[in-house]
Amino acid sequence: MSSGRLQVRIKRVCSRKRSRDVQKNHLTPDRKQGRGGGGSPPRPPCRRSSSVMAEPPAVEYCSDGEDLFGDYDSILEDSSILAKLDDADQHERLRSEKLQSFGTPRPSEGRVSQSPEDHLADPAADELEDNALEDLPPSQLQFQEQIQDRAKKSKLQVRNQISTPSHSVGEITEAAGGADTEDGDQRPSKATRRVSDLLKRTMLGNAASPVGVSRITVLKEAVVSEEISVAMQAMETISAETTDLGPFFGLPSKVKELMHKLRGIHSLYDWQETCLNLDCVQQRRNLIYSLPTSGGKTLVAEILILRELLCRRKDCLFILPYISLVQEKVRGMARFGLELDFMVEEYAGSKGRFPPVKRRNRRSLYVATIEKAHSLVNSLIETGRLEKLGLVVVDELHMLGDGSRGAAIEMTLTKVLYTSKATQIIGMSATLGNITDLQTFLGAENYSNDFRPVQLKEYVKLNDTIYEVDPKEENCFRFSRMLNFKYSSSMQKIDPDHIIALVTEVIPVHSCLVFCPTKKNCENVAGMICKYLKKEFLLHREAEKATLLRALKDGGNGSMCPVLRSVVPYGVAYHHSGLTTEERKLVEEAYSSGVLCLLACTSTLAAGINLPARRVILRSPYVATDFLKRSQYKQMVGRAGRAGIDTVGESVLILQEKDRNMAKELVCAPMENCYSNLMQEDGKGVLSLILSLIGLNIASSLQQIEEFLRGTLLFVQRQQLCVDRSLRDVVQQCVDVLKGKDLIAVAGTDALGPTLQITKLGRAAYKGSVDLTYCDVLYKDLSKGLEGLLLNSYLHLIYLVTPYELIPQCNPDWIIYFRQFTLLSASEQKMASAVGVPESFVARKAAGQTVKKNMDLVVVKRMYLALVLFSLLKETNVWSVAERFQLSRGFVQTLLSSASAFCSCVLHFTEELEELWPFKALLVELTRRLSYCVNAELIPLMEVAGVLEFRAKQLYNAGYKTLTHLANADPAVLCRTVENLYKKQADLMVASAKMLLNEKAAALQEEVEELLTLPADLPPQL
């Protein structure tokens, strides 16, 4: 390959049909077109399509449906065409000999010779060389323009260094600057023979083909397939040698323009530029980078993702901890995908395809929760497609130490490290005490910085005194000021912690977050603050708060939380898991836009969507009854300070005297360490990992399993976590447990010992991502359910997909239980009795009588939760169902989302077990209904990331009834039509709808192309 830049032209067969009557065929020999034979003046050398060249002229292609032979449809129509073609060959050969006998001078150095025979080939080339860029997709057109720009800059180098491939149909007749050999002048040119043979083969194919068969395949194979192949090879070579497509960290300047247009980002922080220019980043080595909250970590990850998608043409996986964050990122990246021609796919809850759609021409960004990311990687390994995954980005990498979710992250990353050496891993983490353990685990380098875009000042409040946190001080605290707020005796009793004084210093001009230890405390604090706020607060953005109240009422189908009704007019609200998804969404949007100036919230808000504030107040150093961890504290106070708005952010931790010493350790101690969770809960993580290794054929012996485990974080920390036993003992014990559960079996013995293979039940368990604790119970329940499956009601199916992990949180109200049980039909009551919940038992419990017969309370509680879900499917109103069963509406919403996710798992579980075949069809529709739980006409709109029931109703009533309607909507018109919808939200919504529509269309197109592709193993056709 020469050092100069290559100019690559990829020509595509146009899809338009050309009339034969309008345009004459150009493949007829010269004499038939009236151009004469030997008397034609010499023509400049033709340049073939798809050749690698410096300055290609504009060319045109024939259409897919066009007949290259004009009137000569086949040999049957004009049997003399082959003879005429032979006559043309003979005529040109004689003329060549005659010219040589007259002593035709040899072409001079540096010129391209043009033999007379080329006149026969030129018409075909002319026909193939019009409109080179016609019908090119935008991604190829953009790439083409970039290549042309570079070609112009290095024009002189290209002319001297680039050579044309010598074995394509489009090669030039004689090499530029070369001399004709003597015997070469006496033989027919290679171009003549090729075109002659090509025409003969094609026409013979036409004659042999049925009249109704399309000639698209013949055209592509006979005319352009070899040329396109050569050009694609050249493009791949270029991509491998240089992935620099532009000035913005290797990306086109268009990306920089989009960052400014869509995000308002004019320039990067110094640390971001430093990080992006690190040697390990440039050389695609693994990296962990750590910064405080709100330091701009995500932007670096997004630039690296775009570089992988656009420059290296590889898929990417972005792992986020919560569904809300996944949906927010899908909406944010959708607009980039539309502009830069890549797909953004959501993997959260019940959404996501396994394996993902295999795309030929477009790359995909998979945005996934922790659990979905693990299933996605498993599916890519199983189908041999992990090498297509160029980059994995993990947000909140320190969650490796967070129970079962941390174990899932560790399993996912270890599989990527073991099976694909070409996949880069980037981890974003809070500052950790043992970051070196994570570096060893990932083979990664570490970049740390304490940068914050807005300065953070940490304070603690003790009685009436405010102290600034200063680790240099002996007591960690330095006196700052006294609170200046006059409290009456009644206020002092209601607000002994002076929260009102602290918040009124900043609101309503600035925003404030008050973190409370419990959900109930959030509501109490919000109500207390509003009780003593001045009436002027009611006038601040009064119209917009009225609109928010209407939206909250409509979202609850006429019902509304009385606390929110009383506090929202003051610009105050609460935020915790007891709210419905619609309520949380509306509150978050109102706070982000400034309509609300204060939120009383739990610690979960700090870990979720980014809602910064001028001042953050920690009501207590406790979460429920547990003292705060250092990481939790840092996450909360990190929300203080809004980049681009505030010059400083403040946090205030309210202390009691008894907590003073513990608080010193909290605010001044180093960060906690992060440890592997594979061995937690009796080694549940290791069991799941070993089962999937055997199922994916990564390991089949104890030795191979042990070798794989050496790549885990558990192995790095084995001295702390496996003190009493070796890794070999752990493997042997887990294998024995799996065999005891009939999830794996011994298939034989070889040199490495027993050969392990997965059973059908084991494969179903790991394919469905079913917790191994409930695997055998689920199989028994499904098998028993088949014996008398109730099909005239959803109740039986709902019971079978009610999540096991929520059963401990259920405490039935027996009177309500009995009332709802009596409303069931006779067949439904019979089904309940069959699974173990007879009416007599429920009646005795409701009457307060003692039940002597031992009943399985797990089954009883599960049926109660199934009744809640059953009511939801019938009414689709969370408020009325929550009131009927005396449950919080937040719990009902959580139950619904958990059931839809578990239903999806059960569906994949049953797909691997032939005996459970009826569930394959039944659970598809149930999964869909549980995922949305709305009227059928709203489901297409709710498929768009972030569109909930209330917003879907608004859109539907405004005339946007389908995904296509929404994708083609004008965001400005949408804002005027739909109440309480801001311009930014409308932009994101329309972009997400367009991306989803493109994704659906692309999936169908890929399916069509797959169906029309000639099988590689097709037997020879005689």
CSV table of C-alpha atoms in Angstrom, one decimal, residues 415-740:
chain,number,residue,atom,x,y,z
A,415,LYS,CA,-16.3,-12.8,29.5
A,416,VAL,CA,-15.5,-9.8,27.3
A,417,LEU,CA,-11.8,-9.9,28.4
A,418,TYR,CA,-11.6,-13.7,27.9
A,419,THR,CA,-13.3,-14.1,24.6
A,420,SER,CA,-12.4,-10.9,22.7
A,421,LYS,CA,-9.0,-9.4,22.7
A,422,ALA,CA,-10.1,-6.6,20.3
A,423,THR,CA,-12.8,-5.1,22.5
A,424,GLN,CA,-11.8,-2.1,24.6
A,425,ILE,CA,-13.2,-1.5,28.1
A,426,ILE,CA,-13.7,2.0,29.5
A,427,GLY,CA,-14.8,2.3,33.1
A,428,MET,CA,-16.1,5.5,34.8
A,429,SER,CA,-15.8,5.3,38.6
A,430,ALA,CA,-15.9,7.3,41.7
A,431,THR,CA,-12.6,7.6,43.6
A,432,LEU,CA,-11.9,4.3,45.3
A,433,GLY,CA,-9.4,3.3,47.9
A,434,ASN,CA,-8.3,0.1,46.0
A,435,ILE,CA,-8.5,1.3,42.4
A,436,THR,CA,-5.4,-0.8,41.7
A,437,ASP,CA,-7.4,-4.0,42.2
A,438,LEU,CA,-9.8,-2.9,39.4
A,439,GLN,CA,-6.8,-2.0,37.2
A,440,THR,CA,-5.3,-5.4,37.6
A,441,PHE,CA,-8.7,-7.1,36.9
A,442,LEU,CA,-9.2,-5.1,33.7
A,443,GLY,CA,-5.6,-4.8,32.7
A,444,ALA,CA,-6.4,-1.1,32.6
A,445,GLU,CA,-4.6,2.2,33.2
A,446,ASN,CA,-6.0,4.8,35.6
A,447,TYR,CA,-6.6,8.5,35.1
A,448,SER,CA,-7.8,10.5,38.1
A,449,ASN,CA,-8.6,14.2,38.6
A,450,ASP,CA,-10.4,16.2,41.3
A,451,PHE,CA,-11.8,18.7,38.8
A,452,ARG,CA,-15.3,20.1,39.3
A,453,PRO,CA,-16.8,22.6,36.9
A,454,VAL,CA,-18.3,24.4,39.9
A,455,GLN,CA,-16.5,24.8,43.2
A,456,LEU,CA,-18.0,22.7,46.0
A,457,LYS,CA,-18.0,24.0,49.6
A,458,GLU,CA,-19.0,21.4,52.2
A,459,TYR,CA,-20.6,22.5,55.5
A,460,VAL,CA,-22.0,20.8,58.6
A,461,LYS,CA,-24.7,22.4,60.9
A,462,LEU,CA,-24.6,21.8,64.6
A,463,ASN,CA,-27.3,23.6,66.6
A,464,ASP,CA,-27.3,27.2,65.2
A,465,THR,CA,-23.7,27.1,64.0
A,466,ILE,CA,-22.4,26.4,60.5
A,467,TYR,CA,-18.9,24.9,60.2
A,468,GLU,CA,-17.0,24.5,57.0
A,469,VAL,CA,-15.4,21.0,56.3
A,470,ASP,CA,-11.6,21.3,56.3
A,471,PRO,CA,-9.6,18.1,56.5
A,472,LYS,CA,-6.5,20.2,57.5
A,473,GLU,CA,-8.2,21.2,60.7
A,474,GLU,CA,-7.6,19.1,63.8
A,475,ASN,CA,-11.4,18.5,64.2
A,476,CYS,CA,-12.1,18.6,60.5
A,477,PHE,CA,-14.5,21.5,61.0
A,478,ARG,CA,-13.8,25.2,60.9
A,479,PHE,CA,-16.3,27.8,62.2
A,480,SER,CA,-18.1,29.6,59.3
A,481,ARG,CA,-21.1,31.6,60.6
A,482,MET,CA,-24.2,31.6,62.8
A,483,LEU,CA,-27.6,31.1,61.3
A,484,ASN,CA,-29.5,34.4,61.0
A,485,PHE,CA,-33.2,33.5,61.1
A,486,LYS,CA,-35.8,34.4,63.7
A,487,TYR,CA,-37.7,31.4,64.9
A,488,SER,CA,-40.9,31.6,67.0
A,489,SER,CA,-41.4,29.0,69.7
A,490,SER,CA,-43.9,27.1,67.6
A,491,MET,CA,-41.6,27.0,64.6
A,492,GLN,CA,-38.7,25.8,66.8
A,493,LYS,CA,-40.8,22.9,67.9
A,494,ILE,CA,-41.8,22.0,64.3
A,495,ASP,CA,-38.4,22.6,62.8
A,496,PRO,CA,-35.7,22.1,65.4
A,497,ASP,CA,-33.1,21.5,62.7
A,498,HIS,CA,-33.7,24.9,61.1
A,499,ILE,CA,-34.3,23.5,57.6
A,500,ILE,CA,-36.6,26.4,56.7
A,501,ALA,CA,-33.8,28.8,57.5
A,502,LEU,CA,-31.4,26.9,55.3
A,503,VAL,CA,-33.7,26.6,52.3
A,504,THR,CA,-35.1,30.1,52.3
A,505,GLU,CA,-31.6,31.5,51.8
A,506,VAL,CA,-31.6,30.1,48.3
A,507,ILE,CA,-35.1,29.5,47.0
A,508,PRO,CA,-37.0,30.5,44.8
A,509,VAL,CA,-34.2,32.2,42.9
A,510,HIS,CA,-31.9,29.2,43.2
A,511,SER,CA,-32.7,25.5,43.5
A,512,CYS,CA,-32.3,23.3,46.5
A,513,LEU,CA,-32.3,19.5,47.3
A,514,VAL,CA,-33.1,18.2,50.8
A,515,PHE,CA,-32.1,14.5,51.2
A,516,CYS,CA,-34.2,12.8,53.9
A,517,PRO,CA,-33.6,9.3,55.5
A,518,THR,CA,-37.1,7.9,54.7
A,519,LYS,CA,-39.9,8.3,52.2
A,520,LYS,CA,-42.3,9.4,54.8
A,521,ASN,CA,-39.9,12.0,56.0
A,522,CYS,CA,-39.6,13.5,52.5
A,523,GLU,CA,-43.4,14.2,52.5
A,524,ASN,CA,-43.3,15.6,56.0
A,525,VAL,CA,-40.4,17.9,55.3
A,526,ALA,CA,-42.0,19.2,52.0
A,527,GLY,CA,-45.2,20.0,53.9
A,528,MET,CA,-43.5,21.6,56.8
A,529,ILE,CA,-41.4,23.9,54.6
A,530,CYS,CA,-44.5,25.2,52.7
A,531,LYS,CA,-46.3,25.8,55.9
A,532,TYR,CA,-43.9,28.7,56.7
A,533,LEU,CA,-43.1,30.0,53.3
A,534,LYS,CA,-44.3,33.5,52.4
A,535,LYS,CA,-47.2,34.1,50.1
A,536,GLU,CA,-44.9,35.6,47.5
A,537,PHE,CA,-43.7,32.0,46.7
A,538,LEU,CA,-47.2,31.3,45.3
A,539,LEU,CA,-46.8,34.0,42.6
A,540,HIS,CA,-43.4,32.7,41.3
A,541,ARG,CA,-44.2,31.0,37.8
A,542,GLU,CA,-47.8,30.6,38.9
A,543,ALA,CA,-49.2,29.6,35.5
A,544,GLU,CA,-46.6,26.9,34.9
A,545,LYS,CA,-47.3,25.4,38.4
A,546,ALA,CA,-51.0,25.3,37.6
A,547,THR,CA,-50.2,23.5,34.4
A,548,LEU,CA,-48.0,21.0,36.3
A,549,LEU,CA,-50.9,20.4,38.7
A,550,ARG,CA,-53.3,19.6,35.9
A,551,ALA,CA,-50.7,17.2,34.4
A,552,LEU,CA,-50.3,15.4,37.7
A,553,LYS,CA,-54.1,15.0,38.0
A,554,ASP,CA,-54.4,13.8,34.4
A,555,GLY,CA,-51.5,11.4,34.9
A,556,GLY,CA,-53.4,9.9,37.8
A,557,ASN,CA,-56.6,9.6,35.8
A,558,GLY,CA,-58.3,12.2,38.0
A,559,SER,CA,-56.5,11.2,41.2
A,560,MET,CA,-53.7,13.3,42.8
A,561,CYS,CA,-51.5,13.0,45.8
A,562,PRO,CA,-52.9,15.5,48.5
A,563,VAL,CA,-49.3,16.3,49.6
A,564,LEU,CA,-48.3,17.3,46.0
A,565,ARG,CA,-51.5,19.3,45.6
A,566,SER,CA,-50.7,21.4,48.6
A,567,VAL,CA,-46.9,21.9,48.1
A,568,VAL,CA,-46.5,22.3,44.3
A,569,PRO,CA,-48.1,25.8,44.3
A,570,TYR,CA,-45.1,26.9,46.4
A,571,GLY,CA,-42.6,25.4,44.0
A,572,VAL,CA,-41.9,22.4,46.3
A,573,ALA,CA,-42.3,18.7,45.7
A,574,TYR,CA,-41.1,15.4,47.1
A,575,HIS,CA,-39.3,12.6,45.1
A,576,HIS,CA,-39.0,8.9,46.1
A,577,SER,CA,-39.9,5.4,44.9
A,578,GLY,CA,-43.5,5.8,46.2
A,579,LEU,CA,-44.4,8.1,43.3
A,580,THR,CA,-45.6,6.6,40.1
A,581,THR,CA,-43.3,6.7,37.0
A,582,GLU,CA,-45.5,9.5,35.5
A,583,GLU,CA,-45.3,11.5,38.7
A,584,ARG,CA,-41.5,11.2,39.0
A,585,LYS,CA,-41.1,12.2,35.3
A,586,LEU,CA,-43.3,15.3,35.7
A,587,VAL,CA,-41.6,16.4,38.9
A,588,GLU,CA,-38.1,15.9,37.4
A,589,GLU,CA,-39.0,17.9,34.3
A,590,ALA,CA,-40.5,20.7,36.3
A,591,TYR,CA,-37.5,20.9,38.6
A,592,SER,CA,-35.1,20.9,35.6
A,593,SER,CA,-37.0,23.7,34.0
A,594,GLY,CA,-37.1,25.8,37.2
A,595,VAL,CA,-40.9,25.5,37.8
A,596,LEU,CA,-40.1,23.7,41.1
A,597,CYS,CA,-37.2,25.1,43.2
A,598,LEU,CA,-37.0,22.5,46.0
A,599,LEU,CA,-37.2,18.8,46.2
A,600,ALA,CA,-37.3,16.7,49.3
A,601,CYS,CA,-35.9,13.4,48.2
A,602,THR,CA,-34.3,10.1,49.2
A,603,SER,CA,-30.8,9.0,48.4
A,604,THR,CA,-31.9,7.2,45.3
A,605,LEU,CA,-32.2,10.5,43.4
A,606,ALA,CA,-28.5,11.1,43.9
A,607,ALA,CA,-27.7,7.8,42.1
A,608,GLY,CA,-30.2,8.3,39.3
A,609,ILE,CA,-31.0,11.1,36.8
A,610,ASN,CA,-28.8,14.2,37.1
A,611,LEU,CA,-30.7,16.9,39.0
A,612,PRO,CA,-28.2,19.4,40.3
A,613,ALA,CA,-28.9,22.2,42.8
A,614,ARG,CA,-27.3,25.4,44.2
A,615,ARG,CA,-27.5,24.0,47.7
A,616,VAL,CA,-27.8,20.4,48.9
A,617,ILE,CA,-29.0,19.7,52.5
A,618,LEU,CA,-28.7,16.3,54.1
A,619,ARG,CA,-31.5,16.1,56.7
A,620,SER,CA,-29.6,13.4,58.6
A,621,PRO,CA,-26.4,11.3,58.2
A,622,TYR,CA,-28.6,8.2,58.0
A,623,VAL,CA,-30.4,6.2,55.3
A,624,ALA,CA,-33.3,4.7,57.1
A,625,THR,CA,-31.4,3.3,60.2
A,626,ASP,CA,-28.0,2.8,58.6
A,627,PHE,CA,-25.2,5.4,58.9
A,628,LEU,CA,-24.2,6.9,55.6
A,629,LYS,CA,-21.2,5.5,53.7
A,630,ARG,CA,-18.6,7.7,52.3
A,631,SER,CA,-19.5,6.9,48.7
A,632,GLN,CA,-23.2,7.7,49.4
A,633,TYR,CA,-22.3,11.0,51.1
A,634,LYS,CA,-20.1,12.0,48.1
A,635,GLN,CA,-22.8,11.2,45.7
A,636,MET,CA,-25.3,13.3,47.4
A,637,VAL,CA,-23.1,16.4,48.0
A,638,GLY,CA,-21.9,16.0,44.4
A,639,ARG,CA,-25.3,17.3,43.2
A,640,ALA,CA,-24.4,20.7,44.5
A,641,GLY,CA,-23.4,23.3,41.8
A,642,ARG,CA,-25.0,23.6,38.4
A,643,ALA,CA,-22.4,23.9,35.6
A,644,GLY,CA,-23.0,27.1,33.5
A,645,ILE,CA,-25.4,28.5,36.1
A,646,ASP,CA,-23.8,28.6,39.5
A,647,THR,CA,-20.3,29.8,40.5
A,648,VAL,CA,-20.3,27.8,43.6
A,649,GLY,CA,-22.2,24.8,45.1
A,650,GLU,CA,-22.9,24.3,48.8
A,651,SER,CA,-23.7,21.2,50.8
A,652,VAL,CA,-24.9,21.3,54.4
A,653,LEU,CA,-25.0,18.1,56.6
A,654,ILE,CA,-27.3,18.5,59.6
A,655,LEU,CA,-25.8,16.8,62.7
A,656,GLN,CA,-26.8,16.0,66.2
A,657,GLU,CA,-24.2,16.1,68.9
A,658,LYS,CA,-24.2,12.3,69.3
A,659,ASP,CA,-23.2,11.9,65.6
A,660,ARG,CA,-20.3,14.4,65.6
A,661,ASN,CA,-17.4,11.9,65.8
A,662,MET,CA,-18.9,9.6,63.2
A,663,ALA,CA,-19.5,12.5,61.0
A,664,LYS,CA,-15.8,13.5,61.1
A,665,GLU,CA,-14.9,10.1,59.7
A,666,LEU,CA,-17.6,10.4,57.1
A,667,VAL,CA,-16.5,13.7,55.7
A,668,CYS,CA,-12.7,13.3,56.1
A,669,ALA,CA,-12.0,9.6,55.7
A,670,PRO,CA,-10.6,8.1,52.5
A,671,MET,CA,-13.0,6.4,50.1
A,672,GLU,CA,-14.1,2.8,50.7
A,673,ASN,CA,-12.7,-0.2,48.9
A,674,CYS,CA,-14.5,-2.1,46.3
A,675,TYR,CA,-14.7,-5.9,46.5
A,676,SER,CA,-15.9,-8.7,44.3
A,677,ASN,CA,-19.4,-10.0,45.0
A,678,LEU,CA,-19.2,-13.4,43.2
A,679,MET,CA,-19.0,-15.2,46.5
A,680,GLN,CA,-21.8,-13.4,48.2
A,681,GLU,CA,-25.1,-15.2,49.1
A,682,ASP,CA,-23.5,-18.6,49.3
A,683,GLY,CA,-21.6,-18.1,46.0
A,684,LYS,CA,-24.7,-17.4,43.9
A,685,GLY,CA,-22.6,-15.3,41.5
A,686,VAL,CA,-19.9,-18.1,40.9
A,687,LEU,CA,-22.7,-20.7,40.4
A,688,SER,CA,-24.3,-18.5,37.7
A,689,LEU,CA,-21.0,-17.8,36.1
A,690,ILE,CA,-19.9,-21.4,35.9
A,691,LEU,CA,-23.3,-22.5,34.5
A,692,SER,CA,-23.1,-19.9,31.7
A,693,LEU,CA,-19.4,-20.8,30.9
A,694,ILE,CA,-20.4,-24.4,30.3
A,695,GLY,CA,-23.6,-23.4,28.3
A,696,LEU,CA,-21.6,-21.0,26.1
A,697,ASN,CA,-18.9,-23.7,25.5
A,698,ILE,CA,-16.2,-21.4,27.0
A,699,ALA,CA,-15.3,-24.2,29.4
A,700,SER,CA,-16.1,-27.9,29.7
A,701,SER,CA,-13.7,-29.1,32.5
A,702,LEU,CA,-12.7,-28.1,36.0
A,703,GLN,CA,-9.3,-26.9,34.7
A,704,GLN,CA,-10.8,-24.6,32.1
A,705,ILE,CA,-13.2,-23.2,34.6
A,706,GLU,CA,-10.4,-22.5,37.0
A,707,GLU,CA,-8.4,-20.9,34.2
A,708,PHE,CA,-11.3,-18.6,33.4
A,709,LEU,CA,-11.8,-17.6,37.0
A,710,ARG,CA,-8.2,-16.4,37.2
A,711,GLY,CA,-9.4,-13.5,35.1
A,712,THR,CA,-12.0,-12.3,37.6
A,713,LEU,CA,-11.8,-9.6,40.3
A,714,LEU,CA,-12.4,-12.4,42.8
A,715,PHE,CA,-9.1,-14.0,41.9
A,716,VAL,CA,-7.3,-10.6,42.2
A,717,GLN,CA,-8.8,-10.3,45.8
A,718,ARG,CA,-8.6,-14.0,46.7
A,719,GLN,CA,-6.4,-13.4,49.7
A,720,GLN,CA,-9.1,-11.3,51.3
A,721,LEU,CA,-12.2,-13.2,50.0
A,722,CYS,CA,-11.1,-16.8,49.8
A,723,VAL,CA,-9.2,-17.1,53.1
A,724,ASP,CA,-10.3,-20.6,54.1
A,725,ARG,CA,-10.3,-22.3,50.7
A,726,SER,CA,-8.6,-22.3,47.4
A,727,LEU,CA,-10.0,-21.4,44.0
A,728,ARG,CA,-10.0,-25.1,43.0
A,729,ASP,CA,-12.1,-25.9,46.1
A,730,VAL,CA,-14.6,-23.2,45.1
A,731,VAL,CA,-14.9,-24.5,41.6
A,732,GLN,CA,-15.4,-28.1,42.7
A,733,GLN,CA,-18.0,-27.2,45.3
A,734,CYS,CA,-20.0,-25.1,42.7
A,735,VAL,CA,-19.8,-27.8,40.1
A,736,ASP,CA,-21.2,-30.3,42.7
A,737,VAL,CA,-24.1,-27.9,43.5
A,738,LEU,CA,-25.0,-27.5,39.8
A,739,LYS,CA,-25.0,-31.2,39.3
A,740,GLY,CA,-27.2,-31.6,42.3
